[in-house]
Structure formats: structure tokens, C-alpha cells
mmCIF file of C-alpha atoms (C1' of nucleotides) in Angstrom:
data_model
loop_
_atom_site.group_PDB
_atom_site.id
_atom_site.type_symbol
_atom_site.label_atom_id
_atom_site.label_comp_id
_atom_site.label_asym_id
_atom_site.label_seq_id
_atom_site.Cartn_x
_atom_site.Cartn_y
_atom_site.Cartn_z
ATOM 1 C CA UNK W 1 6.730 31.216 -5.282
ATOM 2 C CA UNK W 2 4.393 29.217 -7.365
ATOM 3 C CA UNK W 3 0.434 29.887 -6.339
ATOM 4 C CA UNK W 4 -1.433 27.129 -6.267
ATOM 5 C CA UNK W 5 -4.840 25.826 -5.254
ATOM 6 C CA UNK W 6 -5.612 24.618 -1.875
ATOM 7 C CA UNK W 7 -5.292 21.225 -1.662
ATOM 8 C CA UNK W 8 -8.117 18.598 -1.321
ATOM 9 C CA UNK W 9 -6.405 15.259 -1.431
ATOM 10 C CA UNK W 10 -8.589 12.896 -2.906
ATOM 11 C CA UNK W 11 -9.136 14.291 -6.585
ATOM 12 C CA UNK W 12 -5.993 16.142 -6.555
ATOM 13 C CA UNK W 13 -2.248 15.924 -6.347
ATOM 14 C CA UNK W 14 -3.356 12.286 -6.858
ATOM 15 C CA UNK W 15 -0.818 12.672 -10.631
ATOM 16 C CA UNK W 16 1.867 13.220 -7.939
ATOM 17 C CA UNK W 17 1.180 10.630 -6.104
ATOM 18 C CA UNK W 18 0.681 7.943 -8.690
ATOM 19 C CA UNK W 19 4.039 9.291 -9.950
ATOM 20 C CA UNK W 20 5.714 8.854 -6.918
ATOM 21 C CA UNK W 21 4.669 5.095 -6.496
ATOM 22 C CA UNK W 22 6.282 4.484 -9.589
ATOM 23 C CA UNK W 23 9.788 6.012 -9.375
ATOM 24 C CA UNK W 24 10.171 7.167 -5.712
ATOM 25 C CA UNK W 25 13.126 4.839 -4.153
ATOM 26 C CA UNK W 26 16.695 5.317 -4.503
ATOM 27 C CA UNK W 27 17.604 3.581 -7.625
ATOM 28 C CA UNK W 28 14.809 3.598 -10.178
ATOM 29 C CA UNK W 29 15.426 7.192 -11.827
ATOM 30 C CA UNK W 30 19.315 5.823 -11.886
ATOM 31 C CA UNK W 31 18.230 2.968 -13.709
ATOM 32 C CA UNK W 32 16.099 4.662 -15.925
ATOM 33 C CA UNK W 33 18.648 7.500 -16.327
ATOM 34 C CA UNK W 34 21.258 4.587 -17.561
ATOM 35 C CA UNK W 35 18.593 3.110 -19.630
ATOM 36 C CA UNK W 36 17.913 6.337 -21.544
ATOM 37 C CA UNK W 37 21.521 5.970 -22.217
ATOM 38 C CA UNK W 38 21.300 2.708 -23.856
ATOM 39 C CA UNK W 39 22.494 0.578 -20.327
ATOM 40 C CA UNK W 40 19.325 -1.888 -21.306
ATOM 41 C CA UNK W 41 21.147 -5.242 -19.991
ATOM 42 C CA UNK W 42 21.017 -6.491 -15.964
ATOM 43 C CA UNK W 43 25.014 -7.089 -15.883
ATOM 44 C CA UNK W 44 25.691 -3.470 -17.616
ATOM 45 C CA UNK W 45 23.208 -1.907 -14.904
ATOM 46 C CA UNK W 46 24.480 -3.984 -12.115
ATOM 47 C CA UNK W 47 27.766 -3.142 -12.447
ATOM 48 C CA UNK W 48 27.697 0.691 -13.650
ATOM 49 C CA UNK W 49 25.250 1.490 -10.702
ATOM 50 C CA UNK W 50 26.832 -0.699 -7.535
ATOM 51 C CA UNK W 51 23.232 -1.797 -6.933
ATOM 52 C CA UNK W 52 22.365 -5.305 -5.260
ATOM 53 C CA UNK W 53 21.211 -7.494 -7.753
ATOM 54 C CA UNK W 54 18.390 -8.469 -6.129
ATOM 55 C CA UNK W 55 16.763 -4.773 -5.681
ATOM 56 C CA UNK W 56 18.136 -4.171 -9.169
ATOM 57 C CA UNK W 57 15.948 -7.527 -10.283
ATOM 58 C CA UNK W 58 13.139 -6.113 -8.328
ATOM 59 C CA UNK W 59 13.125 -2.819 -9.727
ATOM 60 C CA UNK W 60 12.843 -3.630 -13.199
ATOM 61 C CA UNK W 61 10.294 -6.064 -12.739
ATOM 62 C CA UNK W 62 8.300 -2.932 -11.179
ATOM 63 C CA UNK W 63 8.873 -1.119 -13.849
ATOM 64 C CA UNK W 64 8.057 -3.869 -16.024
ATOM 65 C CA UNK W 65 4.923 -4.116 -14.411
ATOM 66 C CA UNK W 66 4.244 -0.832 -14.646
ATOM 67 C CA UNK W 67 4.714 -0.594 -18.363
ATOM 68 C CA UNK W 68 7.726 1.936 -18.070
ATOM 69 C CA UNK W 69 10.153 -0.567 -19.136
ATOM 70 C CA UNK W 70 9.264 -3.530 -21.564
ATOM 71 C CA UNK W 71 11.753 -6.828 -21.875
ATOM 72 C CA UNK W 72 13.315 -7.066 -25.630
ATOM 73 C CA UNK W 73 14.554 -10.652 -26.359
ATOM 74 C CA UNK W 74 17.885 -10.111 -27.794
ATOM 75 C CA UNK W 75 19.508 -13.647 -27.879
ATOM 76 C CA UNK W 76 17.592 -16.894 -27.975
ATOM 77 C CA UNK W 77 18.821 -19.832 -26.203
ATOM 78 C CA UNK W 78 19.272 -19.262 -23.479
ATOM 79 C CA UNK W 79 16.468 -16.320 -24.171
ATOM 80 C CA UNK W 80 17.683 -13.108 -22.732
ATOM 81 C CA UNK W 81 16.197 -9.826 -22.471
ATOM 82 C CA UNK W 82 17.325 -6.309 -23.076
ATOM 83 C CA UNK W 83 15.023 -3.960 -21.080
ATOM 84 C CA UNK W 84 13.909 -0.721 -23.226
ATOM 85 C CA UNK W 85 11.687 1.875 -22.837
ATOM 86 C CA UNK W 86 8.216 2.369 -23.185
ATOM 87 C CA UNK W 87 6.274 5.081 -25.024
ATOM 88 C CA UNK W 88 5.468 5.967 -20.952
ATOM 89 C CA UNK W 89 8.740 5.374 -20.049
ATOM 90 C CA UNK W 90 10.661 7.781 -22.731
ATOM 91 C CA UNK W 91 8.172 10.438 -21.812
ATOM 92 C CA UNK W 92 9.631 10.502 -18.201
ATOM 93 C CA UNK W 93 12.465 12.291 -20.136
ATOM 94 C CA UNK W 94 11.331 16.034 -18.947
ATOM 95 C CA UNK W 95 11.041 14.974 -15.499
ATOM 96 C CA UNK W 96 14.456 13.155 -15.596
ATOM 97 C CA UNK W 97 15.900 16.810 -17.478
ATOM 98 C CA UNK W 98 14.555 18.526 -14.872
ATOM 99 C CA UNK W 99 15.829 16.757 -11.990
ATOM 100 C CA UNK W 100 19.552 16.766 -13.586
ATOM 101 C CA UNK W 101 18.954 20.537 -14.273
ATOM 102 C CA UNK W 102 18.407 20.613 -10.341
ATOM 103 C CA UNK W 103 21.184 18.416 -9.370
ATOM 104 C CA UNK W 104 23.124 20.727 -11.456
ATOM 105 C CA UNK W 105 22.856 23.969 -10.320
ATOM 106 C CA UNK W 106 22.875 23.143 -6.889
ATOM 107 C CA UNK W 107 25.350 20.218 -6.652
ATOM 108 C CA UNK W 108 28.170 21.129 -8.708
ATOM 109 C CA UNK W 109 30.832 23.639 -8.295
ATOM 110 C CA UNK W 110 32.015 24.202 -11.390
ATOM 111 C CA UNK W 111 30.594 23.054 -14.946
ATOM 112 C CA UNK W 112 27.684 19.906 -14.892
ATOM 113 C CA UNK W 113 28.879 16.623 -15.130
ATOM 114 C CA UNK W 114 26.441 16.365 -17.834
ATOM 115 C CA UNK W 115 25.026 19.056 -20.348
ATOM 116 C CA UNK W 116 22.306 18.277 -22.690
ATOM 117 C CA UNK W 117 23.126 20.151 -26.156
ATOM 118 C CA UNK W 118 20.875 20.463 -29.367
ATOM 119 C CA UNK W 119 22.046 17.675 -31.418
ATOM 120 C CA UNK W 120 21.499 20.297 -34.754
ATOM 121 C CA UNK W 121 23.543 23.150 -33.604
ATOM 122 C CA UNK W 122 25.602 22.327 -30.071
ATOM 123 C CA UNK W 123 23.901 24.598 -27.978
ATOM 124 C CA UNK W 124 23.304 23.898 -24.420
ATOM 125 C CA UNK W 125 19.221 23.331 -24.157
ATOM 126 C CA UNK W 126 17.246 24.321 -21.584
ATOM 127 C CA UNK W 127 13.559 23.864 -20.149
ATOM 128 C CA UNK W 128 10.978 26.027 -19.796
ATOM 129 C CA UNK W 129 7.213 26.873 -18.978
ATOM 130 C CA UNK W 130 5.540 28.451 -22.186
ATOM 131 C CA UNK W 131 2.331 29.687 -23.113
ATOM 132 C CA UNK W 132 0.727 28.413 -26.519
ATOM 133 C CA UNK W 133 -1.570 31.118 -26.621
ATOM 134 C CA UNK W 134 1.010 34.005 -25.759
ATOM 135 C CA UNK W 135 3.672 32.274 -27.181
ATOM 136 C CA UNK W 136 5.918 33.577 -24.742
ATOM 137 C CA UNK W 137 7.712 32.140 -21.721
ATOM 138 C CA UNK W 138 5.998 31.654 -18.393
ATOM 139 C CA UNK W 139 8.001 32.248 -14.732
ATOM 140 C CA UNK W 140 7.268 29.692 -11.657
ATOM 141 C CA UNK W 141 5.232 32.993 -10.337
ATOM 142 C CA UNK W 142 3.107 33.572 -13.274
ATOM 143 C CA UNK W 143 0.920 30.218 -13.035
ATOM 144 C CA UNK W 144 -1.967 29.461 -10.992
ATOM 145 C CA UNK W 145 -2.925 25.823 -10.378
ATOM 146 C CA UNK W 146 -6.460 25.076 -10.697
ATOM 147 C CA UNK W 147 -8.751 21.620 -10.746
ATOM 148 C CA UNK W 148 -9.430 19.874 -14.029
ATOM 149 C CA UNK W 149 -12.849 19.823 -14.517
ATOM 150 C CA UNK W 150 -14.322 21.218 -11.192
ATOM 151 C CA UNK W 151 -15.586 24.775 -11.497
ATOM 152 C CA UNK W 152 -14.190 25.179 -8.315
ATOM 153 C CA UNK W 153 -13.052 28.878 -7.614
ATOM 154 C CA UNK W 154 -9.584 28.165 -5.194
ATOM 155 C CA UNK W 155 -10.142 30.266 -2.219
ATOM 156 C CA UNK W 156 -6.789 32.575 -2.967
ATOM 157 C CA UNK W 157 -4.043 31.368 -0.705
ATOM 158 C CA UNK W 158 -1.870 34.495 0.498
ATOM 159 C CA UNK W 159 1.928 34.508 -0.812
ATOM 160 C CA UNK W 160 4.747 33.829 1.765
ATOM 161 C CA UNK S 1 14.745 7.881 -27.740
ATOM 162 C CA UNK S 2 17.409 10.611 -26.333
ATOM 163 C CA UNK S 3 20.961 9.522 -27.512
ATOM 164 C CA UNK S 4 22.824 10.224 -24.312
ATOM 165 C CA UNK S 5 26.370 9.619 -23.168
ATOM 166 C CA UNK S 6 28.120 6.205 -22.762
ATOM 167 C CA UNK S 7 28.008 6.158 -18.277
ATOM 168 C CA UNK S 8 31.082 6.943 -16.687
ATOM 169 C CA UNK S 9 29.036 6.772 -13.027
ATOM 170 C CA UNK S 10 32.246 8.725 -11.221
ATOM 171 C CA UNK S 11 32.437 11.754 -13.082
ATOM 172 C CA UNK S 12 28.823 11.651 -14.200
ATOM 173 C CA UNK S 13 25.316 10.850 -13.031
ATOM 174 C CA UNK S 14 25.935 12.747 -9.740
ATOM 175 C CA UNK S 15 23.739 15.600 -10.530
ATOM 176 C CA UNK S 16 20.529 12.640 -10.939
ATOM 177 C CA UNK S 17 22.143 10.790 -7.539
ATOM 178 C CA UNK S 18 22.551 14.060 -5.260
ATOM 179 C CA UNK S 19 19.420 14.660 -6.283
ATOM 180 C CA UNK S 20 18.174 11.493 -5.316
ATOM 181 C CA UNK S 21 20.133 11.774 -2.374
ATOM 182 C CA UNK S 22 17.280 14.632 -1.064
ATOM 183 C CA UNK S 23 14.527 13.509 -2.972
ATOM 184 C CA UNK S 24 14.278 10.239 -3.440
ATOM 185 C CA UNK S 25 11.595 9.102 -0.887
ATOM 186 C CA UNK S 26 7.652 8.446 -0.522
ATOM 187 C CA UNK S 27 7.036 11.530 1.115
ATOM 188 C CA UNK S 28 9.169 14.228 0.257
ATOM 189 C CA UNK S 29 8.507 14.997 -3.044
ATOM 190 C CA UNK S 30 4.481 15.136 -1.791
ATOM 191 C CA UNK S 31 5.559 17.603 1.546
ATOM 192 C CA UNK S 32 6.939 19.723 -1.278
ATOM 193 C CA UNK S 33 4.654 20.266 -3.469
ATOM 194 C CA UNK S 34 2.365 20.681 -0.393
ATOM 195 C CA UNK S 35 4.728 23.482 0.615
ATOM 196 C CA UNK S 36 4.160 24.982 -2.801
ATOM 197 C CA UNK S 37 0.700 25.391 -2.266
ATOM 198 C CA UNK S 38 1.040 27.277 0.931
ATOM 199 C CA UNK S 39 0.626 23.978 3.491
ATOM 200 C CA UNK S 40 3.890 24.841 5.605
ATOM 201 C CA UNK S 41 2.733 23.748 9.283
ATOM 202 C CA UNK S 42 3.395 20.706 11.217
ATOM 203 C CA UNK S 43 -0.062 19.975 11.537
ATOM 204 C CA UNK S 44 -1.288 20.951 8.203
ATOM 205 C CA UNK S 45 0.402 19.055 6.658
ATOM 206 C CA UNK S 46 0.767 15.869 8.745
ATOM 207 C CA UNK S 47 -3.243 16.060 8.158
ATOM 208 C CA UNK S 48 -3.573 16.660 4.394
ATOM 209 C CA UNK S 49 -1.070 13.534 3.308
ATOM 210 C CA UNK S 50 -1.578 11.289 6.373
ATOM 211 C CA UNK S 51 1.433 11.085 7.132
ATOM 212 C CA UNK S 52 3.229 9.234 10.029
ATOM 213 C CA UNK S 53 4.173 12.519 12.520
ATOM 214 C CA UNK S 54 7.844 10.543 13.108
ATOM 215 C CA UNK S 55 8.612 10.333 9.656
ATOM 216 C CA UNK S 56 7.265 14.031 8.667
ATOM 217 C CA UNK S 57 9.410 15.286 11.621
ATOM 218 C CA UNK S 58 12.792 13.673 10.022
ATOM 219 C CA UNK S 59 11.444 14.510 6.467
ATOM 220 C CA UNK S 60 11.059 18.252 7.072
ATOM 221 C CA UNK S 61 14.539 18.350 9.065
ATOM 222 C CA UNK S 62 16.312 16.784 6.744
ATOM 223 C CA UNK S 63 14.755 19.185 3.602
ATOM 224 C CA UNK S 64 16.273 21.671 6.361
ATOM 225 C CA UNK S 65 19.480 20.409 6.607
ATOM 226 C CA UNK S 66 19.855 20.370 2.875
ATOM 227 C CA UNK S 67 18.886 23.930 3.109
ATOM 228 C CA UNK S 68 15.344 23.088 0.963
ATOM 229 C CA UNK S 69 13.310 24.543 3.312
ATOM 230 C CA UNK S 70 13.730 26.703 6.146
ATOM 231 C CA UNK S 71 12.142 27.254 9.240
ATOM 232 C CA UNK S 72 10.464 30.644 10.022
ATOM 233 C CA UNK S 73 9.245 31.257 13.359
ATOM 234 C CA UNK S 74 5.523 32.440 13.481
ATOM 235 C CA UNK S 75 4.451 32.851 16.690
ATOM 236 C CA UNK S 76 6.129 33.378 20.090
ATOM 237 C CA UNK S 77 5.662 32.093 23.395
ATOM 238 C CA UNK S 78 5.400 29.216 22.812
ATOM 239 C CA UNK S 79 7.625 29.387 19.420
ATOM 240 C CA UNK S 80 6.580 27.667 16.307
ATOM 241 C CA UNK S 81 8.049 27.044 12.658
ATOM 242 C CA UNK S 82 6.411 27.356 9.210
ATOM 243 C CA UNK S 83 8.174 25.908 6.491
ATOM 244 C CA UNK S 84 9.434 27.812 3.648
ATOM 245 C CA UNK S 85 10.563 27.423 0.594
ATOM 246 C CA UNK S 86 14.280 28.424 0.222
ATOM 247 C CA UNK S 87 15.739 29.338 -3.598
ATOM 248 C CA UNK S 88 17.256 25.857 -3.925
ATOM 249 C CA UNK S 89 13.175 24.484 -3.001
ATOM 250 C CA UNK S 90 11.616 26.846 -5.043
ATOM 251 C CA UNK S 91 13.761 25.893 -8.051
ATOM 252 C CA UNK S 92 12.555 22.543 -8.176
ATOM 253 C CA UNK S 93 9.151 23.555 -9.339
ATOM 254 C CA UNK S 94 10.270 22.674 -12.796
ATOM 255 C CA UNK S 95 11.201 19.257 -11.687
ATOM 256 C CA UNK S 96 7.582 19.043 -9.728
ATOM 257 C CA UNK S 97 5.661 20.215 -12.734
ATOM 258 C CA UNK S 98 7.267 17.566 -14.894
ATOM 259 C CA UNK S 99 6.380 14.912 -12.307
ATOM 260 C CA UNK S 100 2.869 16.340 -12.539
ATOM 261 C CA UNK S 101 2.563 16.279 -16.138
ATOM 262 C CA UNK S 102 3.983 12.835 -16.552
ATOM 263 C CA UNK S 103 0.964 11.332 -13.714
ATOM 264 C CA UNK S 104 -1.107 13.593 -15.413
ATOM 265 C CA UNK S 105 -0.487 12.092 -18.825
ATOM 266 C CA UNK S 106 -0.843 8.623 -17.712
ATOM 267 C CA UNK S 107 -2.528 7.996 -14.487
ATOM 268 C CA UNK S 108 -5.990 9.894 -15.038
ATOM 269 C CA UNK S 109 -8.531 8.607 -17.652
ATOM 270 C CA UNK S 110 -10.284 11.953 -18.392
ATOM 271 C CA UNK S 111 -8.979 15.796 -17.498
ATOM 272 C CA UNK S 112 -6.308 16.038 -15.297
ATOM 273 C CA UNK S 113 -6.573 16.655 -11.508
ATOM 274 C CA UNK S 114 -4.613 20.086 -11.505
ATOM 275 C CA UNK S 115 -3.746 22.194 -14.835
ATOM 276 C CA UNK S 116 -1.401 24.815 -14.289
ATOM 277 C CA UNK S 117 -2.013 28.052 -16.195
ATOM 278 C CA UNK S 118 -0.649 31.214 -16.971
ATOM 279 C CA UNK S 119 -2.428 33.999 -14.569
ATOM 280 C CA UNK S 120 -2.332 36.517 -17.011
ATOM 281 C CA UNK S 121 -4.328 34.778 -19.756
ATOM 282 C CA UNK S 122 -5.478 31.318 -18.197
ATOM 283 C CA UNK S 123 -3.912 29.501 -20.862
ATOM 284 C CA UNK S 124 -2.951 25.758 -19.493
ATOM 285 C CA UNK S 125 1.208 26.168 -19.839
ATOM 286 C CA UNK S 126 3.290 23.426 -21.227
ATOM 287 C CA UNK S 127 6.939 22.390 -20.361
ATOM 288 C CA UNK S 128 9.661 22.513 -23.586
ATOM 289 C CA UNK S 129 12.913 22.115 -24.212
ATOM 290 C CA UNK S 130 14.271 25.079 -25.876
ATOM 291 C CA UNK S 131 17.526 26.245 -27.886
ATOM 292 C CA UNK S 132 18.605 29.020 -26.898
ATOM 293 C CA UNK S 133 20.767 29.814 -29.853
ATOM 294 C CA UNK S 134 17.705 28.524 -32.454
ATOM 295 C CA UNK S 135 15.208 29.640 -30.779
ATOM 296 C CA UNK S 136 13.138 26.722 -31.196
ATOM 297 C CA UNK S 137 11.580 23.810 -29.794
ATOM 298 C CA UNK S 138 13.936 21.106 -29.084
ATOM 299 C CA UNK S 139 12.474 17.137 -29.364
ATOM 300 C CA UNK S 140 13.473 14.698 -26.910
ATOM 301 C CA UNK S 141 15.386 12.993 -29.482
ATOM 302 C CA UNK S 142 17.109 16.066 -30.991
ATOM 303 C CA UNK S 143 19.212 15.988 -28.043
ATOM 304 C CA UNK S 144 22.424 14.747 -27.362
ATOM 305 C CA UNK S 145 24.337 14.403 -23.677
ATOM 306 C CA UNK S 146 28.083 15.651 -23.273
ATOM 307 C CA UNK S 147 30.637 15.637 -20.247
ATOM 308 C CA UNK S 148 30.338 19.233 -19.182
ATOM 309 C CA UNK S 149 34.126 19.807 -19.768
ATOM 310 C CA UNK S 150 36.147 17.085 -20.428
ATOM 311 C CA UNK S 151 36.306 16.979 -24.305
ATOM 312 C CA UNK S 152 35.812 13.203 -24.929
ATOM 313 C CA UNK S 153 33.654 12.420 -28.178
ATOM 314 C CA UNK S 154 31.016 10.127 -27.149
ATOM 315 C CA UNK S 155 31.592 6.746 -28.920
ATOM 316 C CA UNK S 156 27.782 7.353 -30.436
ATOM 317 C CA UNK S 157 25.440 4.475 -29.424
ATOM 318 C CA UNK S 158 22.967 3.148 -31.407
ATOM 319 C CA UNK S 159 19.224 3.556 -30.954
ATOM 320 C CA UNK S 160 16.842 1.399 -30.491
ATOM 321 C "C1'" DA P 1 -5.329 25.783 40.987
ATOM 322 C "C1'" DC P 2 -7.249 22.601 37.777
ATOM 323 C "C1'" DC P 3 -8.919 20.921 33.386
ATOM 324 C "C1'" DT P 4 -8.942 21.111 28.438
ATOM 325 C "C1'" DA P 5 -7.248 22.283 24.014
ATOM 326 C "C1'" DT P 6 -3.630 23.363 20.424
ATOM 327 C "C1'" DA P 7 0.764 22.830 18.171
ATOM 328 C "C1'" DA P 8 4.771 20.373 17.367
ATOM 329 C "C1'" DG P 9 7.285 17.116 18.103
ATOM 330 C "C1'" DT P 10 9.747 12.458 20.431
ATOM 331 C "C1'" DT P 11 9.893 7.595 21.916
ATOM 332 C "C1'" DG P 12 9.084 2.523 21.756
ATOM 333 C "C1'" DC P 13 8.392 -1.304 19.338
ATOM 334 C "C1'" DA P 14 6.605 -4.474 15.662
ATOM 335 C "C1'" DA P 15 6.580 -4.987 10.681
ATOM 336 C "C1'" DA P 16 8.303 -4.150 6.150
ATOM 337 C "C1'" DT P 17 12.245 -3.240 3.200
ATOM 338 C "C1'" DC P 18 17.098 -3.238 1.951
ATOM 339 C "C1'" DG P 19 21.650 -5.021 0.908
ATOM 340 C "C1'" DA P 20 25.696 -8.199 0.599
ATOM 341 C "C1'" DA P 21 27.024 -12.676 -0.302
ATOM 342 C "C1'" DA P 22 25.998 -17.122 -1.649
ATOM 343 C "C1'" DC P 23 23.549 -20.026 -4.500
ATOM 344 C "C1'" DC P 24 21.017 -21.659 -8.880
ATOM 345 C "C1'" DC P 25 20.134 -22.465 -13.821
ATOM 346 C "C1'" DA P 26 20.938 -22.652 -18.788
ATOM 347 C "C1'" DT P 27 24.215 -22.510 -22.299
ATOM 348 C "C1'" DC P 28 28.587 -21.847 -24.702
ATOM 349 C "C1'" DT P 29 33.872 -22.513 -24.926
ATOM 350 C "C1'" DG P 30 38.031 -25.266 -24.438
ATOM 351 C "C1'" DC X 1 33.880 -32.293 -18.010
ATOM 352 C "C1'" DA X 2 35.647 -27.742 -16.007
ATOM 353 C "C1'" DG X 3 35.159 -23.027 -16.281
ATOM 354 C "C1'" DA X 4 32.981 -18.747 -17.945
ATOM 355 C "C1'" DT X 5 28.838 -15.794 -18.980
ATOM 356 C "C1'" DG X 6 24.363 -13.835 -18.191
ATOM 357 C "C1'" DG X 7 20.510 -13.298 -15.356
ATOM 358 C "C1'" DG X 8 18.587 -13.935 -11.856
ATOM 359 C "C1'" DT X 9 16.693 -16.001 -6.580
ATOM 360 C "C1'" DT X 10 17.539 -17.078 -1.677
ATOM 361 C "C1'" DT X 11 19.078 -16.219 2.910
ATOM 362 C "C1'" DC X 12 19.611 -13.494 6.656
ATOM 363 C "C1'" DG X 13 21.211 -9.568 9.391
ATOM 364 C "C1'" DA X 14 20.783 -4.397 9.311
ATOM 365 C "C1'" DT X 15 18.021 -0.382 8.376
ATOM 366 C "C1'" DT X 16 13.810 2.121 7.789
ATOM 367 C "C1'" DT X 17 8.898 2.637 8.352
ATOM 368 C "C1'" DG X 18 4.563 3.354 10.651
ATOM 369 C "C1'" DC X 19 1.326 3.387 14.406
ATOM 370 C "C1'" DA X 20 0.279 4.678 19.025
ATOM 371 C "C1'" DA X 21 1.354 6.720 23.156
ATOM 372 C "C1'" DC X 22 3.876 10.156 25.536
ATOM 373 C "C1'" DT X 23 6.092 14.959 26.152
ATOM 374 C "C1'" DT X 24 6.610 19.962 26.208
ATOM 375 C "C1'" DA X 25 4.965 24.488 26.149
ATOM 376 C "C1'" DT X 26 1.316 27.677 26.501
ATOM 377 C "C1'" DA X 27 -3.396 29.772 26.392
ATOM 378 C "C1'" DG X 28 -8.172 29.837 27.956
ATOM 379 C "C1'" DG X 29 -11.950 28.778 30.811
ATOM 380 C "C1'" DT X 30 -14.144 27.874 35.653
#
DNA sequence: ACCTATAAGTTGCAAATCGAAACCCATCTG
DNA sequence: CAGATGGGTTTCGATTTGCAACTTATAGGT
């Protein structure tokens, strides 16, 4: 298991949080997933994910708002918009691998739906914790979480 | 961009939705990650995230029921639960850790709330994808999706 | 025996959110 | 002018949430 600090809610666990209020409800990884596919357009999204349109409108103006998503015009009159990704929004990519990496071990029974494969060589990718200084790879039970910037020494938790 | 796979939502896209299907609420995702930092009482935990005690009651049974967490009696007489990480919880840390880099990236103005480092060296770690084959670093955009075993060429999509 | 405290829920009910279907608006095609 | 297309908004019943109060079980004190 992963040690980490104790927690003290208000300065920390806060990135979490903030995360969550963006892209914690049923659909908006979905949509995002279909957008990093190139599914940028309301009809395409509406009809590959079975989603009302309504909450579909709804999310993507959240995620508008939230500068995840911005709208593309692609046509003028009438002006439509495609809906692509921000800089913010591709960098939700990781999380997104990681949660299909998840998904994937534990909810299929033979091979993944999906596999993500380096484009250079076909090779099945895959994610991991490394250390810049060591240059070596890092398992869930060799990191310690500790504040930012608070010299804060975590009062060591015991392990289960 | 990553230049994924046209959708084909039957086949596809489950691993992301039976994900969802566990995950994919305000509170979870936050119980978890409280459970990875040793907060695995009732109590505890209903008074670190403020929490409605209803909705962490159903929350915690149903990360039970999808065999997420587990309950481990403590005490006897009368007897009471902690709540552990199983194998299929504790292998979503990489999924938590790119949640938390992703907040941490864009929801704090200065140093982030939490850095996770490597124990051994206290080096902050970072996330990559790797190839396995190459043994190098793999760029979001150097990637490319693929059914996991039907052997359909993806009609390439253009980027944006 | 009685009172209080601790731990972990459960229940009741009002308020917010969701979802399906219908409706609206602008424009292009025949 | 009658559809068709694309992208929504509105309406309204069903579901989910959240707060507060209640319950159960037990230990400790007086």
C-alpha cells in the first residue's frame, strides 16, 4: 500500500478535489475519452454515447467553462462548433490511460477492448512511476506523500 | 493530440465505462484516496471530507460490493469494520496519482499541495508512458489506440 | 440501575439533479 | 414551401443527494 501523509483537508488533497469537480459524473471522461478520439461534434457524441442531449449540452458547456474543452467554428452560416481540446484538456490524457489501464485489468476477461501501442514500433505501452534522479522505476510502496511547501514532518502512519 | 481509434462504443470504451460505473461519483474517488492514506473508519472519515453519513454508508458498501475495499473487523463486542484496500483498490493508485498530478498542474498557483516522492532518495516521482520493447519514453502523441484483438486497421483520423 | 459517551450506521423528507421526449431555430436541398 | 440537418433548450416525472434525527450495541462512571 501506498504511505502517505495524514491528511489535513484544507491545504491538501484540495488537487483531488478540484479534479473531481471537474470530471466526476457519469459521462464527462466518456466524452472526453471520444473527444481524444476525434468525436469533437454534439450529433457524433450524442449518438455514439446514448447520452440525453440535454446533459450532453450541459456537460460540454462545463467543460467549456472550465477551459478543458474550447468551441472550434468549423462551418459558418449557420456557425457551428467542433469542440477540441485544450492544452488542460489533452493533459488529462495520463489520468484517462490510467483509468482504461484499470478498467482493463479488472473488467475484461480476455484481451482489452482497447490497447494503446507505440505508434514507432507497435508495442503495447504502459505507465509507470519513475524517478529522475535514480532513473529507475518506482512501485506504489516506494513513495511517500508529503506537503508542498510546509516543512511539516507527517507523523508516520502505520501500514495495514 | 493522441490519435486514437474511430469509437465502436459496443466492443470498446467499456474498460473507461466499468470504470465509471465504480468511480464515477463526488465522493468516491476522495474516500479512496483517504483510504490510501490510512483513514479507513466510519468516523474518520465521515469527519475529514464532511461527508453526508447516508451517502458514505452506500459509498463504502458499494466499493465493497465491487470488491474495492473490504471490510476487516477490528474490534469485538461490539464488532466494527475498517476499510481496506483490496488488490483491485490498491491498483488504482496509478489512476489516483494521475488525478493528482493533473489538479496539481492546474488548480494550485504556487507548489503543489502533496508531492509524492520516492522513499529511498526523496526525489518527487513523475508518471510516464513507457515502451517496453524501446525502452523509452513514450509522448502522448506517439501513441496510437487498437482493438485488443480484432484485426481491423483503424481508418486513421486526422488531427487537429 | 441509570446516565453518558463512542462507533457505525439507518430513516425520513425536502431539494437538487437526471433523463426521455418534445419542441425550437437557422439554414440548405428539392 | 416541405423536409432534412445540426445543435441545442424546455418540460416534467423519476432518481439521487444531503441534512437532521433516530437506532443499535457496548463500555465506563456513580
Amino acid at each position: 500500500m501506498v504511505a502517505l501523509a495524514p491528511p489535513h483537508s484544507e491545504t491538501d488533497g484540495c488537487s483531488i478535489q478540484a479534479t473531481l469537480a471537474v470530471i466526476s459524473d457519469r459521462w464527462t471522461l466518456l466524452i472526453l475519452r471520444n473527444v481524444f478520439r476525434g468525436v469533437r461534434r454534439f450529433g457524433e457524441m450524442q449518438a455514439d454515447l446514448d447520452i440525453a442531449r440535454n446533459i450532453l449540452s450541459d456537460r460540454l458547456s462545463k467543460l467549456v467553462e472550465h477551459d478543458v474543452l474550447e468551441k472550434v467554428p468549423y462551418q459558418h452560416k449557420p456557425t457551428r462548433y467542433e469542440y477540441h481540446l485544450t492544452a488542460k484538456g489533452a493533459d488529462l490524457s495520463p489520468a484517462l490511460v490510467a483509468l482504461m489501464g484499470w478498467g482493463d485489468r479488472w473488467y475484461t476477461d480476455g484481451q482489452p477492448p482497447t490497447v494503446l501501442i507505440h505508434e514507432a514500433c507497435g508495442t503495447p505501452v504502459v505507465q509507470r512511476l519513475e524517478c529522475p534522479s535514480c532513473q529507475s522505476e518506482v512501485l506504489p510502496h516506494q513513495i511517500r506523500s508529503q506537503p508542498g511547501f510546509e516543512l511539516v514532518s507527517p507523523t508516520s502512519e502505520e501500514l495495514s
